[in-house]
């Protein structure tokens, strides 16, 4: 608000001490503090009233309009995005025609056969004993022998 440094505040304090006197100085500071508090409260209330009036008059709509006018590319891209979303949604709906009764029956038959095959596969795996299963399924590979290190005498020979 005001641009007062420490030196200005010190000068104001010395002048106030001389003019008002040391006896009445604390009372004067109290009165000044109350006055500043009331002024801040009035400013806060005024600002709140102005914001409420702006909201009621539709300034936020005007602000959105100005923002969209200041960035036309973003506005245009938003419209393009909305259009493509609606077109892609319509295409997905059109690409999936409802199934006929014959297609539904064929799909159900395929599901039943798949479930039956999965059950037989699980039963076949269960018949294999757990002790022999890992050896038959995943035999461990033999470790490769490490090459021998040559000594200095063998390198020279």
PDB file of C-alpha atoms in Angstrom:
ATOM      1  CA  UNK A   1       0.000   0.000   0.000  1.00  0.00           C
ATOM      2  CA  UNK A   2       2.337   2.734   1.241  1.00  0.00           C
ATOM      3  CA  UNK A   3       6.026   2.435   0.546  1.00  0.00           C
ATOM      4  CA  UNK A   4       7.508   3.284   3.926  1.00  0.00           C
ATOM      5  CA  UNK A   5      10.940   2.048   4.909  1.00  0.00           C
ATOM      6  CA  UNK A   6      12.439   1.736   8.365  1.00  0.00           C
ATOM      7  CA  UNK A   7      13.993   5.180   8.236  1.00  0.00           C
ATOM      8  CA  UNK A   8      10.649   6.858   7.398  1.00  0.00           C
ATOM      9  CA  UNK A   9       8.904   4.946  10.170  1.00  0.00           C
ATOM     10  CA  UNK A  10      11.628   5.972  12.639  1.00  0.00           C
ATOM     11  CA  UNK A  11      11.266   9.632  11.618  1.00  0.00           C
ATOM     12  CA  UNK A  12       7.445   9.471  11.998  1.00  0.00           C
ATOM     13  CA  UNK A  13       7.861   7.870  15.442  1.00  0.00           C
ATOM     14  CA  UNK A  14      10.286  10.559  16.640  1.00  0.00           C
ATOM     15  CA  UNK A  15       8.002  13.367  15.402  1.00  0.00           C
ATOM     16  CA  UNK A  16       4.974  11.695  17.052  1.00  0.00           C
ATOM     17  CA  UNK A  17       6.932  11.328  20.301  1.00  0.00           C
ATOM     18  CA  UNK A  18       7.829  15.024  20.274  1.00  0.00           C
ATOM     19  CA  UNK A  19       4.370  16.293  19.214  1.00  0.00           C
ATOM     20  CA  UNK A  20       2.117  13.968  21.237  1.00  0.00           C
ATOM     21  CA  UNK A  21       4.412  13.261  24.120  1.00  0.00           C
ATOM     22  CA  UNK A  22       5.529  10.006  25.692  1.00  0.00           C
ATOM     23  CA  UNK A  23       2.548   9.873  28.036  1.00  0.00           C
ATOM     24  CA  UNK A  24      -0.191   9.868  25.339  1.00  0.00           C
ATOM     25  CA  UNK A  25       1.740   7.971  22.634  1.00  0.00           C
ATOM     26  CA  UNK A  26       0.410   4.423  23.465  1.00  0.00           C
ATOM     27  CA  UNK A  27      -3.198   5.692  23.381  1.00  0.00           C
ATOM     28  CA  UNK A  28      -2.614   7.374  20.048  1.00  0.00           C
ATOM     29  CA  UNK A  29      -1.113   4.145  18.578  1.00  0.00           C
ATOM     30  CA  UNK A  30      -4.166   2.224  19.832  1.00  0.00           C
ATOM     31  CA  UNK A  31      -6.540   4.704  18.169  1.00  0.00           C
ATOM     32  CA  UNK A  32      -4.543   4.592  14.897  1.00  0.00           C
ATOM     33  CA  UNK A  33      -4.608   0.766  14.976  1.00  0.00           C
ATOM     34  CA  UNK A  34      -8.393   0.705  15.455  1.00  0.00           C
ATOM     35  CA  UNK A  35      -8.845   3.213  12.613  1.00  0.00           C
ATOM     36  CA  UNK A  36      -6.680   1.114  10.265  1.00  0.00           C
ATOM     37  CA  UNK A  37      -8.614  -2.042  11.251  1.00  0.00           C
ATOM     38  CA  UNK A  38     -11.947  -0.355  10.473  1.00  0.00           C
ATOM     39  CA  UNK A  39     -10.601   0.922   7.136  1.00  0.00           C
ATOM     40  CA  UNK A  40      -9.413  -2.577   6.144  1.00  0.00           C
ATOM     41  CA  UNK A  41     -12.806  -4.045   7.121  1.00  0.00           C
ATOM     42  CA  UNK A  42     -14.628  -1.459   5.006  1.00  0.00           C
ATOM     43  CA  UNK A  43     -12.326  -2.159   2.041  1.00  0.00           C
ATOM     44  CA  UNK A  44     -12.893  -5.906   2.408  1.00  0.00           C
ATOM     45  CA  UNK A  45     -16.694  -5.424   2.516  1.00  0.00           C
ATOM     46  CA  UNK A  46     -16.583  -3.124  -0.521  1.00  0.00           C
ATOM     47  CA  UNK A  47     -14.531  -5.658  -2.487  1.00  0.00           C
ATOM     48  CA  UNK A  48     -16.931  -8.466  -1.553  1.00  0.00           C
ATOM     49  CA  UNK A  49     -19.943  -6.369  -2.621  1.00  0.00           C
ATOM     50  CA  UNK A  50     -18.290  -5.583  -5.976  1.00  0.00           C
ATOM     51  CA  UNK A  51     -17.557  -9.277  -6.608  1.00  0.00           C
ATOM     52  CA  UNK A  52     -21.161 -10.210  -5.792  1.00  0.00           C
ATOM     53  CA  UNK A  53     -22.495  -7.519  -8.124  1.00  0.00           C
ATOM     54  CA  UNK A  54     -20.175  -8.689 -10.909  1.00  0.00           C
ATOM     55  CA  UNK A  55     -21.370 -12.293 -10.516  1.00  0.00           C
ATOM     56  CA  UNK A  56     -25.010 -11.247 -10.608  1.00  0.00           C
ATOM     57  CA  UNK A  57     -24.589  -9.087 -13.711  1.00  0.00           C
ATOM     58  CA  UNK A  58     -22.954 -11.885 -15.728  1.00  0.00           C
ATOM     59  CA  UNK A  59     -19.424 -10.542 -15.914  1.00  0.00           C
ATOM     60  CA  UNK A  60     -18.095 -14.114 -15.688  1.00  0.00           C
ATOM     61  CA  UNK A  61     -19.876 -14.966 -18.958  1.00  0.00           C
ATOM     62  CA  UNK A  62     -18.349 -11.928 -20.605  1.00  0.00           C
ATOM     63  CA  UNK A  63     -14.962 -12.908 -19.227  1.00  0.00           C
ATOM     64  CA  UNK A  64     -15.296 -16.393 -20.771  1.00  0.00           C
ATOM     65  CA  UNK A  65     -16.236 -14.797 -24.082  1.00  0.00           C
ATOM     66  CA  UNK A  66     -13.157 -12.567 -23.967  1.00  0.00           C
ATOM     67  CA  UNK A  67     -10.928 -15.512 -23.156  1.00  0.00           C
ATOM     68  CA  UNK A  68     -12.304 -17.516 -26.069  1.00  0.00           C
ATOM     69  CA  UNK A  69     -11.909 -14.503 -28.373  1.00  0.00           C
ATOM     70  CA  UNK A  70      -8.315 -13.998 -27.262  1.00  0.00           C
ATOM     71  CA  UNK A  71      -7.452 -17.654 -28.030  1.00  0.00           C
ATOM     72  CA  UNK A  72      -9.428 -18.640 -31.146  1.00  0.00           C
ATOM     73  CA  UNK A  73      -7.265 -21.708 -31.890  1.00  0.00           C
ATOM     74  CA  UNK A  74      -8.151 -23.315 -28.569  1.00  0.00           C
ATOM     75  CA  UNK A  75     -11.835 -22.569 -29.084  1.00  0.00           C
ATOM     76  CA  UNK A  76     -11.755 -24.012 -32.593  1.00  0.00           C
ATOM     77  CA  UNK A  77      -9.889 -27.115 -31.429  1.00  0.00           C
ATOM     78  CA  UNK A  78     -12.435 -27.645 -28.642  1.00  0.00           C
ATOM     79  CA  UNK A  79     -15.252 -27.533 -31.182  1.00  0.00           C
ATOM     80  CA  UNK A  80     -13.400 -29.945 -33.483  1.00  0.00           C
ATOM     81  CA  UNK A  81     -12.796 -32.303 -30.557  1.00  0.00           C
ATOM     82  CA  UNK A  82     -16.485 -32.249 -29.592  1.00  0.00           C
ATOM     83  CA  UNK A  83     -17.509 -32.975 -33.184  1.00  0.00           C
ATOM     84  CA  UNK A  84     -15.046 -35.841 -33.625  1.00  0.00           C
ATOM     85  CA  UNK A  85     -16.119 -37.357 -30.303  1.00  0.00           C
ATOM     86  CA  UNK A  86     -19.751 -37.351 -31.336  1.00  0.00           C
ATOM     87  CA  UNK A  87     -18.945 -38.736 -34.811  1.00  0.00           C
ATOM     88  CA  UNK A  88     -16.742 -41.511 -33.422  1.00  0.00           C
ATOM     89  CA  UNK A  89     -19.460 -42.418 -30.891  1.00  0.00           C
ATOM     90  CA  UNK A  90     -22.034 -42.614 -33.704  1.00  0.00           C
ATOM     91  CA  UNK A  91     -19.695 -44.743 -35.831  1.00  0.00           C
ATOM     92  CA  UNK A  92     -19.125 -47.179 -32.985  1.00  0.00           C
ATOM     93  CA  UNK A  93     -22.856 -47.542 -32.495  1.00  0.00           C
ATOM     94  CA  UNK A  94     -23.391 -48.055 -36.231  1.00  0.00           C
ATOM     95  CA  UNK A  95     -20.523 -50.559 -36.505  1.00  0.00           C
ATOM     96  CA  UNK A  96     -22.110 -52.868 -33.928  1.00  0.00           C
ATOM     97  CA  UNK A  97     -25.412 -54.022 -35.365  1.00  0.00           C
ATOM     98  CA  UNK A  98     -27.512 -56.118 -32.993  1.00  0.00           C
ATOM     99  CA  UNK A  99     -26.914 -59.880 -33.197  1.00  0.00           C
ATOM    100  CA  UNK A 100     -29.515 -62.101 -34.745  1.00  0.00           C
ATOM    101  CA  UNK A 101     -30.837 -65.152 -32.901  1.00  0.00           C
ATOM    102  CA  UNK A 102     -28.653 -67.449 -35.022  1.00  0.00           C
ATOM    103  CA  UNK A 103     -25.524 -65.408 -34.218  1.00  0.00           C
ATOM    104  CA  UNK A 104     -26.361 -65.421 -30.509  1.00  0.00           C
ATOM    105  CA  UNK A 105     -26.815 -69.208 -30.558  1.00  0.00           C
ATOM    106  CA  UNK A 106     -23.505 -69.705 -32.421  1.00  0.00           C
ATOM    107  CA  UNK A 107     -21.675 -67.449 -29.935  1.00  0.00           C
ATOM    108  CA  UNK A 108     -23.146 -69.374 -26.992  1.00  0.00           C
ATOM    109  CA  UNK A 109     -22.118 -72.702 -28.544  1.00  0.00           C
ATOM    110  CA  UNK A 110     -18.563 -71.402 -29.070  1.00  0.00           C
ATOM    111  CA  UNK A 111     -18.388 -70.257 -25.432  1.00  0.00           C
ATOM    112  CA  UNK A 112     -19.575 -73.659 -24.184  1.00  0.00           C
ATOM    113  CA  UNK A 113     -17.005 -75.541 -26.314  1.00  0.00           C
ATOM    114  CA  UNK A 114     -14.221 -73.255 -25.154  1.00  0.00           C
ATOM    115  CA  UNK A 115     -15.177 -73.782 -21.509  1.00  0.00           C
ATOM    116  CA  UNK A 116     -15.319 -77.553 -22.063  1.00  0.00           C
ATOM    117  CA  UNK A 117     -11.855 -77.618 -23.665  1.00  0.00           C
ATOM    118  CA  UNK A 118     -10.431 -75.520 -20.820  1.00  0.00           C
ATOM    119  CA  UNK A 119     -11.876 -77.927 -18.269  1.00  0.00           C
ATOM    120  CA  UNK A 120     -10.318 -80.966 -19.994  1.00  0.00           C
ATOM    121  CA  UNK A 121      -6.957 -79.185 -20.193  1.00  0.00           C
ATOM    122  CA  UNK A 122      -7.074 -78.395 -16.468  1.00  0.00           C
ATOM    123  CA  UNK A 123      -8.004 -81.995 -15.679  1.00  0.00           C
ATOM    124  CA  UNK A 124      -5.057 -83.259 -17.757  1.00  0.00           C
ATOM    125  CA  UNK A 125      -2.671 -80.962 -15.886  1.00  0.00           C
ATOM    126  CA  UNK A 126      -4.076 -82.113 -12.555  1.00  0.00           C
ATOM    127  CA  UNK A 127      -3.392 -85.781 -13.439  1.00  0.00           C
ATOM    128  CA  UNK A 128       0.335 -85.074 -13.772  1.00  0.00           C
ATOM    129  CA  UNK A 129       1.943 -85.670 -10.386  1.00  0.00           C
ATOM    130  CA  UNK A 130       3.474 -82.609  -8.725  1.00  0.00           C
ATOM    131  CA  UNK A 131       6.827 -84.349  -8.089  1.00  0.00           C
ATOM    132  CA  UNK A 132       7.455 -85.175 -11.741  1.00  0.00           C
ATOM    133  CA  UNK A 133       5.797 -82.115 -13.283  1.00  0.00           C
ATOM    134  CA  UNK A 134       8.667 -79.642 -12.886  1.00  0.00           C
ATOM    135  CA  UNK A 135      11.272 -82.092 -14.220  1.00  0.00           C
ATOM    136  CA  UNK A 136       9.195 -83.005 -17.256  1.00  0.00           C
ATOM    137  CA  UNK A 137       7.980 -79.526 -18.033  1.00  0.00           C
ATOM    138  CA  UNK A 138      11.114 -77.487 -17.348  1.00  0.00           C
ATOM    139  CA  UNK A 139      14.312 -79.547 -17.269  1.00  0.00           C
ATOM    140  CA  UNK A 140      17.151 -77.530 -15.817  1.00  0.00           C
ATOM    141  CA  UNK A 141      19.887 -76.732 -18.310  1.00  0.00           C
ATOM    142  CA  UNK A 142      23.390 -77.827 -17.443  1.00  0.00           C
ATOM    143  CA  UNK A 143      25.720 -74.996 -16.453  1.00  0.00           C
ATOM    144  CA  UNK A 144      28.364 -74.112 -19.010  1.00  0.00           C
ATOM    145  CA  UNK A 145      31.941 -74.848 -17.953  1.00  0.00           C
ATOM    146  CA  UNK A 146      33.983 -71.755 -17.278  1.00  0.00           C
ATOM    147  CA  UNK A 147      37.109 -71.277 -19.413  1.00  0.00           C
ATOM    148  CA  UNK A 148      40.362 -71.795 -17.571  1.00  0.00           C
ATOM    149  CA  UNK A 149      42.529 -68.775 -16.961  1.00  0.00           C
ATOM    150  CA  UNK A 150      45.950 -68.930 -18.540  1.00  0.00           C
ATOM    151  CA  UNK A 151      48.943 -68.231 -16.400  1.00  0.00           C
ATOM    152  CA  UNK A 152      51.736 -65.931 -17.503  1.00  0.00           C
ATOM    153  CA  UNK A 153      54.012 -68.898 -18.153  1.00  0.00           C
ATOM    154  CA  UNK A 154      51.484 -70.450 -20.581  1.00  0.00           C
ATOM    155  CA  UNK A 155      51.042 -67.103 -22.406  1.00  0.00           C
ATOM    156  CA  UNK A 156      54.778 -66.794 -22.994  1.00  0.00           C
ATOM    157  CA  UNK A 157      55.128 -70.355 -24.311  1.00  0.00           C
TER     158      UNK A 157
END
